[in-house]
Coordinates of N, CA and C in Angstrom, one line a residue:
X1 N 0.8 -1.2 0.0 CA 0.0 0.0 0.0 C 0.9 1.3 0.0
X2 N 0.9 2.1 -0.9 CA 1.3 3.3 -1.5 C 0.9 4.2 0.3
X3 N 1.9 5.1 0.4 CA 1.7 5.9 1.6 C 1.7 7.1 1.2
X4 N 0.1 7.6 1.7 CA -0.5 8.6 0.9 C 0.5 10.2 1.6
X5 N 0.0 11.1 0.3 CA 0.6 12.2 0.2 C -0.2 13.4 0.6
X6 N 0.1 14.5 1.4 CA -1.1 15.3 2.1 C -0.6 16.6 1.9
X7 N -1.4 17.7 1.3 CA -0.9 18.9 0.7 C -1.8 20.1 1.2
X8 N -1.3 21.5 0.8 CA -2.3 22.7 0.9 C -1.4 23.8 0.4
X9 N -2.4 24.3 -0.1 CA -1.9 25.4 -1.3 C -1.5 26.6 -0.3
X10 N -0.8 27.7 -0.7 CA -0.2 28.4 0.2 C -0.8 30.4 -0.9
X11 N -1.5 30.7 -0.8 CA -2.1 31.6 -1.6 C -2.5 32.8 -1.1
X12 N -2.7 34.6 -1.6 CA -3.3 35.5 -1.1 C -4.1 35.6 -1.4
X13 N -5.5 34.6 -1.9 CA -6.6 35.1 -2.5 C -7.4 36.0 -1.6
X14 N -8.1 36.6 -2.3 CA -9.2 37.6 -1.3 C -10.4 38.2 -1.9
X15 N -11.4 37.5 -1.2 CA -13.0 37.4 -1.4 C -13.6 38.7 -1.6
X16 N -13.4 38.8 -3.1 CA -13.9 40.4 -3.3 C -15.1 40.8 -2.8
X17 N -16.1 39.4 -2.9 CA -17.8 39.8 -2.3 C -17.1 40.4 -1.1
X18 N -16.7 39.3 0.0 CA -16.9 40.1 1.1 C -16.1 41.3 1.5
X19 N -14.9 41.6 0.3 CA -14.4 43.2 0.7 C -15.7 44.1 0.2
X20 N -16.5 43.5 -1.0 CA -17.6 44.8 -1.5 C -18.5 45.3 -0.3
X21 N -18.7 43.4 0.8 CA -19.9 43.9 1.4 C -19.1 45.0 2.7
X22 N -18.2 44.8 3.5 CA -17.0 45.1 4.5 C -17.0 47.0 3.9
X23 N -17.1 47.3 2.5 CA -17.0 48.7 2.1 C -18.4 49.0 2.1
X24 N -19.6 48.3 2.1 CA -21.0 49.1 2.2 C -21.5 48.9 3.5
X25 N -20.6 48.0 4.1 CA -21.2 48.6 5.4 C -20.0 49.5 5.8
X26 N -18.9 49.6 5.9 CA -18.7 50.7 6.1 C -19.2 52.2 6.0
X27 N -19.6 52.3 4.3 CA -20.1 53.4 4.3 C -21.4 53.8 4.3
X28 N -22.2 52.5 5.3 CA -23.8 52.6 5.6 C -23.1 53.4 7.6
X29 N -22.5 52.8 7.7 CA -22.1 53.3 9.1 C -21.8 54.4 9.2
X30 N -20.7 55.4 8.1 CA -20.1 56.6 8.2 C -21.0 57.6 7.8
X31 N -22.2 57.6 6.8 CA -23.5 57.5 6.0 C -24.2 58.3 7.9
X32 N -24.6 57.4 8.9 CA -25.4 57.9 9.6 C -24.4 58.2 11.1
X33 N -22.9 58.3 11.0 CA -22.2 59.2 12.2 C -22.6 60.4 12.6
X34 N -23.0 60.9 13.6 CA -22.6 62.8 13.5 C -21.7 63.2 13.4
X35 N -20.3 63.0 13.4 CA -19.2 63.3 13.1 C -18.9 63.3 11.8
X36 N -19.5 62.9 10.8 CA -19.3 63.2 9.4 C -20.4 63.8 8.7
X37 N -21.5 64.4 9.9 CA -22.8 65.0 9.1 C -22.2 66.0 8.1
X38 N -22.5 66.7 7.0 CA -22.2 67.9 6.4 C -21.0 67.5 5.7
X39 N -20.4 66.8 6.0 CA -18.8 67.3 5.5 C -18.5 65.8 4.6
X40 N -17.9 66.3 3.2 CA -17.5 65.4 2.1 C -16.8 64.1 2.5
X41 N -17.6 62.8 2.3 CA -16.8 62.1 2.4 C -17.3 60.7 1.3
X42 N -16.1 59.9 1.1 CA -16.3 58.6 0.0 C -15.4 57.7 -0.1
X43 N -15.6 56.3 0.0 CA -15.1 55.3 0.1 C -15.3 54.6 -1.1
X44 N -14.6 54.5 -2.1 CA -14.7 53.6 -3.2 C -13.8 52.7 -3.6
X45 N -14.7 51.7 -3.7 CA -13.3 50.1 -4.5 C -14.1 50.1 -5.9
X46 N -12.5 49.7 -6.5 CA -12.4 49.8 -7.8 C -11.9 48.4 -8.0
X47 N -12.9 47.3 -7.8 CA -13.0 45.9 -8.0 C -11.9 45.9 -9.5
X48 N -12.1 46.1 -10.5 CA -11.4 45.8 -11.7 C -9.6 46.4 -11.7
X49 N -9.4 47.7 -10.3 CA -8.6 47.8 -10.9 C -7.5 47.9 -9.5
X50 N -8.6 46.7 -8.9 CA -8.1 46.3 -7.1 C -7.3 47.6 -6.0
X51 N -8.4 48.8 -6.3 CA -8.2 50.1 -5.3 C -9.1 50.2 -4.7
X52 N -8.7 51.2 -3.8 CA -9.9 51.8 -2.5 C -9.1 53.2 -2.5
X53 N -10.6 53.9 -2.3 CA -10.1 55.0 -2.2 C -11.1 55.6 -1.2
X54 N -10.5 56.4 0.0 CA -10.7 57.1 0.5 C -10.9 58.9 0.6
X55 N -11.6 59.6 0.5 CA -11.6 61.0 0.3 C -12.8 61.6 1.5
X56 N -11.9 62.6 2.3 CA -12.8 63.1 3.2 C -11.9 64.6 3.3
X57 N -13.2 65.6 4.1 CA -12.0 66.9 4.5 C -10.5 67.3 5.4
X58 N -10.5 66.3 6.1 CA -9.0 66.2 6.8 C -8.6 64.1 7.3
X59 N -7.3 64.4 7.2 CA -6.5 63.3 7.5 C -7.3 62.2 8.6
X60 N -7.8 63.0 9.6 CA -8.3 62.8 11.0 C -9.5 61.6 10.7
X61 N -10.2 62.3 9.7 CA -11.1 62.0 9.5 C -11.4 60.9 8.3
X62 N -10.2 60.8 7.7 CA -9.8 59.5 6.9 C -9.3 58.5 7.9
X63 N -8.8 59.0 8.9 CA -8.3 57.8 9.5 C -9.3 57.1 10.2
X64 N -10.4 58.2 10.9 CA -11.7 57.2 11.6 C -12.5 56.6 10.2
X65 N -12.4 56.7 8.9 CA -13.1 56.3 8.0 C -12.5 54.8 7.7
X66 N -11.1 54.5 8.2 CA -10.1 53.8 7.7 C -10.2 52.6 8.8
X67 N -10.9 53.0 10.0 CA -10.7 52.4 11.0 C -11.9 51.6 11.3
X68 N -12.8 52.3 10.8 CA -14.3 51.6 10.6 C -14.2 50.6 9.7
X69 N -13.7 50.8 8.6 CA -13.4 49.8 7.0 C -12.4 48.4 7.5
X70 N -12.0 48.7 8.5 CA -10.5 47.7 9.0 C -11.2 47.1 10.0
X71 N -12.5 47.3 11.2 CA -13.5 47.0 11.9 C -14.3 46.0 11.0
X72 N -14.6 46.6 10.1 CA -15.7 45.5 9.1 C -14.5 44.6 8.3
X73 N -13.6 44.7 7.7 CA -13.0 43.7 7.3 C -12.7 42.9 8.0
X74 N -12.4 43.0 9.2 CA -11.9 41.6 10.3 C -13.0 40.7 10.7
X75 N -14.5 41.6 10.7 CA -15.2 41.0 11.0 C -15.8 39.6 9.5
X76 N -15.4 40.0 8.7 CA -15.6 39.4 7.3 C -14.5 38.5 7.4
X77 N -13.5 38.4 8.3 CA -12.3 37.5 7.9 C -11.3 38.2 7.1
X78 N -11.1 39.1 6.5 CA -10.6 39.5 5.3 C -9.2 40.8 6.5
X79 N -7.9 40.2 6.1 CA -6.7 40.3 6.4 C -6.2 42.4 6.5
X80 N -6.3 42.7 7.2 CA -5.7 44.4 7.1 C -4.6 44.3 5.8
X81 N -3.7 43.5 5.6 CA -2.6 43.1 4.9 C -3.0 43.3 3.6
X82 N -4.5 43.2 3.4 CA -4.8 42.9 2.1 C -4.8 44.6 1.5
X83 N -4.5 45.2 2.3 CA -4.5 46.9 1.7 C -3.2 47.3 2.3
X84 N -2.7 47.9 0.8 CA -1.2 48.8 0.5 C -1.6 50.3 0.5
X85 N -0.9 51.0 1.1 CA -1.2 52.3 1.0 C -0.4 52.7 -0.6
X86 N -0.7 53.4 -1.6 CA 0.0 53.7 -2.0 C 0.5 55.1 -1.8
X87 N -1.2 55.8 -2.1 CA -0.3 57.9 -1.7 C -1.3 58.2 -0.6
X88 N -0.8 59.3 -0.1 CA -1.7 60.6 0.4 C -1.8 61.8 -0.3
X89 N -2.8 62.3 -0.8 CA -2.5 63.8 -1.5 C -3.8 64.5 -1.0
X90 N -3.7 65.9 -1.8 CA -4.7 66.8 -1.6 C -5.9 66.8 -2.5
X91 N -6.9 66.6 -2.5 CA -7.7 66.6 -3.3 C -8.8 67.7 -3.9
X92 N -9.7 67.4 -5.2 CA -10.4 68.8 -4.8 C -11.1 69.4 -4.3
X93 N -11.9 70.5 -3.7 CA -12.6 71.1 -2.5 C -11.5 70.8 -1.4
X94 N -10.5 71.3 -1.3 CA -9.5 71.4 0.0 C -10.1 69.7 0.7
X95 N -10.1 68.9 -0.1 CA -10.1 67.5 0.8 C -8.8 66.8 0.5
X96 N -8.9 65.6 1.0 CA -7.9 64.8 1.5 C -7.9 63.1 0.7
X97 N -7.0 62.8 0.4 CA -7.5 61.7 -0.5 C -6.5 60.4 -0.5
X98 N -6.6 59.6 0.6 CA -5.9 58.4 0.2 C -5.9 57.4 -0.5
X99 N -5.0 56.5 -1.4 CA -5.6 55.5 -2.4 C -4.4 54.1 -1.7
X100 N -5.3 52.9 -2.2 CA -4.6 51.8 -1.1 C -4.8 50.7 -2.5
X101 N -3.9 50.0 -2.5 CA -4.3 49.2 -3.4 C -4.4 47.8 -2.8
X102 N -5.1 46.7 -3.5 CA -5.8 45.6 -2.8 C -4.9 44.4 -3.1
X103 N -3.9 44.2 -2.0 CA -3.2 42.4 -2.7 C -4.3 41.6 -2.3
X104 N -4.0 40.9 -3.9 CA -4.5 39.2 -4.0 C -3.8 38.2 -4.3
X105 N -2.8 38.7 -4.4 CA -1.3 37.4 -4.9 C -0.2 38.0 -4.2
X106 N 0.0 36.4 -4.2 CA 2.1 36.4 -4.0 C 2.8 37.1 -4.8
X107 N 3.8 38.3 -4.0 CA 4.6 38.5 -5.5 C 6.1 37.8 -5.0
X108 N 6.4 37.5 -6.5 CA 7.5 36.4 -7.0 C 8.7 36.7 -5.5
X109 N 9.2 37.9 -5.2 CA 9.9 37.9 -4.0 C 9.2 37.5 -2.5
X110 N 8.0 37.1 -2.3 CA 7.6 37.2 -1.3 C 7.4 35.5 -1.3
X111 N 7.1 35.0 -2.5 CA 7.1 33.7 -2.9 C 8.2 32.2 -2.7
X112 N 9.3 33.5 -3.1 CA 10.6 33.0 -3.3 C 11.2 33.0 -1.7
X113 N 10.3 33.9 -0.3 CA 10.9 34.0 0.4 C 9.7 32.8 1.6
X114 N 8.8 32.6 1.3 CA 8.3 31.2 2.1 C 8.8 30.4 1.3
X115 N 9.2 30.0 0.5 CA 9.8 28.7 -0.5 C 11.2 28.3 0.7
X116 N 11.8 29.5 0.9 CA 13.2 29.5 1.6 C 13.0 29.3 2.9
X117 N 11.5 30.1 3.4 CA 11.1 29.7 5.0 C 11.2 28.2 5.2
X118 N 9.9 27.8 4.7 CA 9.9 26.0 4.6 C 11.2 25.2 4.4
X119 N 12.6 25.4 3.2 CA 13.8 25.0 3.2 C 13.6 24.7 4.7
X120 N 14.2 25.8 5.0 CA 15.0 25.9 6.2 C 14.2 25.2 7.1
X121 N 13.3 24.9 7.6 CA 13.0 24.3 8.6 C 12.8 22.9 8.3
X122 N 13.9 22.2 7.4 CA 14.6 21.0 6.9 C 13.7 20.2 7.3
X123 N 12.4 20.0 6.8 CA 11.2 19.1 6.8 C 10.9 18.2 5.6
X124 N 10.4 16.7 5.7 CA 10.6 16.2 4.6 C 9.3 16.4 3.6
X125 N 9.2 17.9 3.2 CA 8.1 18.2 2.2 C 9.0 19.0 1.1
X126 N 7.7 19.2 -0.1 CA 8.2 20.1 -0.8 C 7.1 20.9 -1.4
X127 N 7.4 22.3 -2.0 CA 7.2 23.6 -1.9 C 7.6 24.3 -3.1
X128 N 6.1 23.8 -4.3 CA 6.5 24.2 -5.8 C 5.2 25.5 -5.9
X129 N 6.2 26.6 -6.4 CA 5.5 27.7 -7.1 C 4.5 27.4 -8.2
X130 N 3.5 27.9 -8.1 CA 2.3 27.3 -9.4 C 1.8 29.0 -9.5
X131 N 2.2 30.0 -10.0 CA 1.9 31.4 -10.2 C 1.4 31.9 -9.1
X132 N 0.1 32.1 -8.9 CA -0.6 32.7 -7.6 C -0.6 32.1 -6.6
X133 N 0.1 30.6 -6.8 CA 0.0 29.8 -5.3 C 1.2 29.1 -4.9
X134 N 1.1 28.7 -3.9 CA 2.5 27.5 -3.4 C 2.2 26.1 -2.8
X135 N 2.2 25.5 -3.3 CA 1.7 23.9 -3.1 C 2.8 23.5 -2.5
X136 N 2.4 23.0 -1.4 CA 2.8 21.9 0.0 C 2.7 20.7 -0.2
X137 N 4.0 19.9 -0.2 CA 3.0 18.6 -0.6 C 4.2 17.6 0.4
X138 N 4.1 16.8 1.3 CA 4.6 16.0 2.1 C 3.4 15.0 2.8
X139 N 4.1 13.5 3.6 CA 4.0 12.5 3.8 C 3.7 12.4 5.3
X140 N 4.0 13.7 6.0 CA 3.7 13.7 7.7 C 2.5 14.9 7.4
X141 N 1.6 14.8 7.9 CA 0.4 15.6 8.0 C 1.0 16.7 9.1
X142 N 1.6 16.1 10.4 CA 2.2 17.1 11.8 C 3.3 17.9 10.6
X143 N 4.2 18.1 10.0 CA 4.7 18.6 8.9 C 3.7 20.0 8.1
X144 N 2.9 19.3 8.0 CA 2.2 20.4 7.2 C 1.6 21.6 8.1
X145 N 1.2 21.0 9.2 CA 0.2 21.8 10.0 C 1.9 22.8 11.0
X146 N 3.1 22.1 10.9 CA 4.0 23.0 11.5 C 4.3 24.0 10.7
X147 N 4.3 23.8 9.2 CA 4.8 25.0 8.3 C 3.7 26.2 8.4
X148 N 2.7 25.2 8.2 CA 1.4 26.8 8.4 C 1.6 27.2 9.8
X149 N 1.3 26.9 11.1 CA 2.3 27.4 12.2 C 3.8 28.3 11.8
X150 N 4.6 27.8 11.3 CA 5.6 28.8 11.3 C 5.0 30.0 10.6
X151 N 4.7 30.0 9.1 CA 4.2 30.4 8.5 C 3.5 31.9 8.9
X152 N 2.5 31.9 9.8 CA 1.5 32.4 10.5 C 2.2 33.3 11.6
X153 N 3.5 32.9 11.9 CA 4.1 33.6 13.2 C 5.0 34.3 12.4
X154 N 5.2 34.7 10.7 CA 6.0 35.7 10.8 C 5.5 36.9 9.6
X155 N 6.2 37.8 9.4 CA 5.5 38.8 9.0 C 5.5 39.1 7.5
X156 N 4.2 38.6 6.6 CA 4.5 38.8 5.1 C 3.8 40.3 4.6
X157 N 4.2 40.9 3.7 CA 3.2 41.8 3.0 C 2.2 40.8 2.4
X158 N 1.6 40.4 2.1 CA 0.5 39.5 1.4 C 0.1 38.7 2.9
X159 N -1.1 38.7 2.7 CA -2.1 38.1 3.5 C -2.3 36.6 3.1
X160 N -1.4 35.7 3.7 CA -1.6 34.6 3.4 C -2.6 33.4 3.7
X161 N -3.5 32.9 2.8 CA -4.3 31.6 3.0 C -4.1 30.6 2.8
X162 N -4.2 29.5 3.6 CA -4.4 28.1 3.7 C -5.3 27.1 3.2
X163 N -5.2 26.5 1.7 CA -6.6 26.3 1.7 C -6.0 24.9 0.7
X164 N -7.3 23.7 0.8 CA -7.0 23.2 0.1 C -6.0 22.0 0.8
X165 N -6.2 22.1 2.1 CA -5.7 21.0 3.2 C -6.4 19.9 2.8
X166 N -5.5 18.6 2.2 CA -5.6 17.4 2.3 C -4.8 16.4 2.3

């Protein structure tokens, strides 16, 4: 009898429904604050072109907009990680305008650097790049479940998921 093989893909997908729903309740929340009555404010994802954008009259007030959005995402499961800041600028009507962009994948250096995590923790698995993902594939099941443990304890830009354990 063949001694079976047990794997799980190593990936930053991210469930756009629930970032859409995580942004409409946010801005059903910010919508009925008194602290934002009267004064310009908007939260937009740009699903196609994986941005969010933030625009309100001061910084202050992007950041409580920013903090409500990071409230509803956790509650959704969906990783802070998954938003890059890219700028802060000034926008028009004297407002304020941050833009974040949305990781969903590994990039090749960050790929290249759990590939080298796993190495090193000289386990008898292996750890092949497949573009957006990293397939796990070893003979000890306690093996697999230690790499996602290491994995999980250190710090990536990409929000990494687990999926596909078997």
């Amino acid at each position: 009898m063949a001694v079976k093989e047990h794997q799980f893909d190593i990936s930053a997908k991210l469930d756009m429904q629930e970032m859409k729903n995580a942004v409409i309740q946010s801005q059903k929340e910010i919508d009925t604050r008194y602290d934002f009555k009267g004064i310009s404010k908007e939260l937009d994802l740009n699903v196609g072109a994986k941005t969010l954008t933030l625009i309100s009259s001061s910084d202050n007030k992007i950041d409580a907009m920013r903090d409500i959005l990071i409230s509803k995402m956790n509650k959704r499961g969906i990783s802070i990680n998954s938003l890059e800041e890219l700028k802060k600028e000034d926008s028009s009507g004297g407002n304020r305008k941050y833009s974040y962009k949305i990781i969903d994948s590994i990039e090749k250096d960050e790929a290249k650097r759990i590939q080298t995590e796993i190495k090193n923790l000289k386990l008898k698995v292996s750890a092949v790049n497949q573009g957006d993902e990293i397939r796990v594939t070893g003979k000890n099941i306690d093996d697999l479940q230690n790499i996602m443990k290491h994995l999980k304890s250190l710090d990536f830009k990409a929000p990494l998921v687990f999926d596909n354990f078997r």
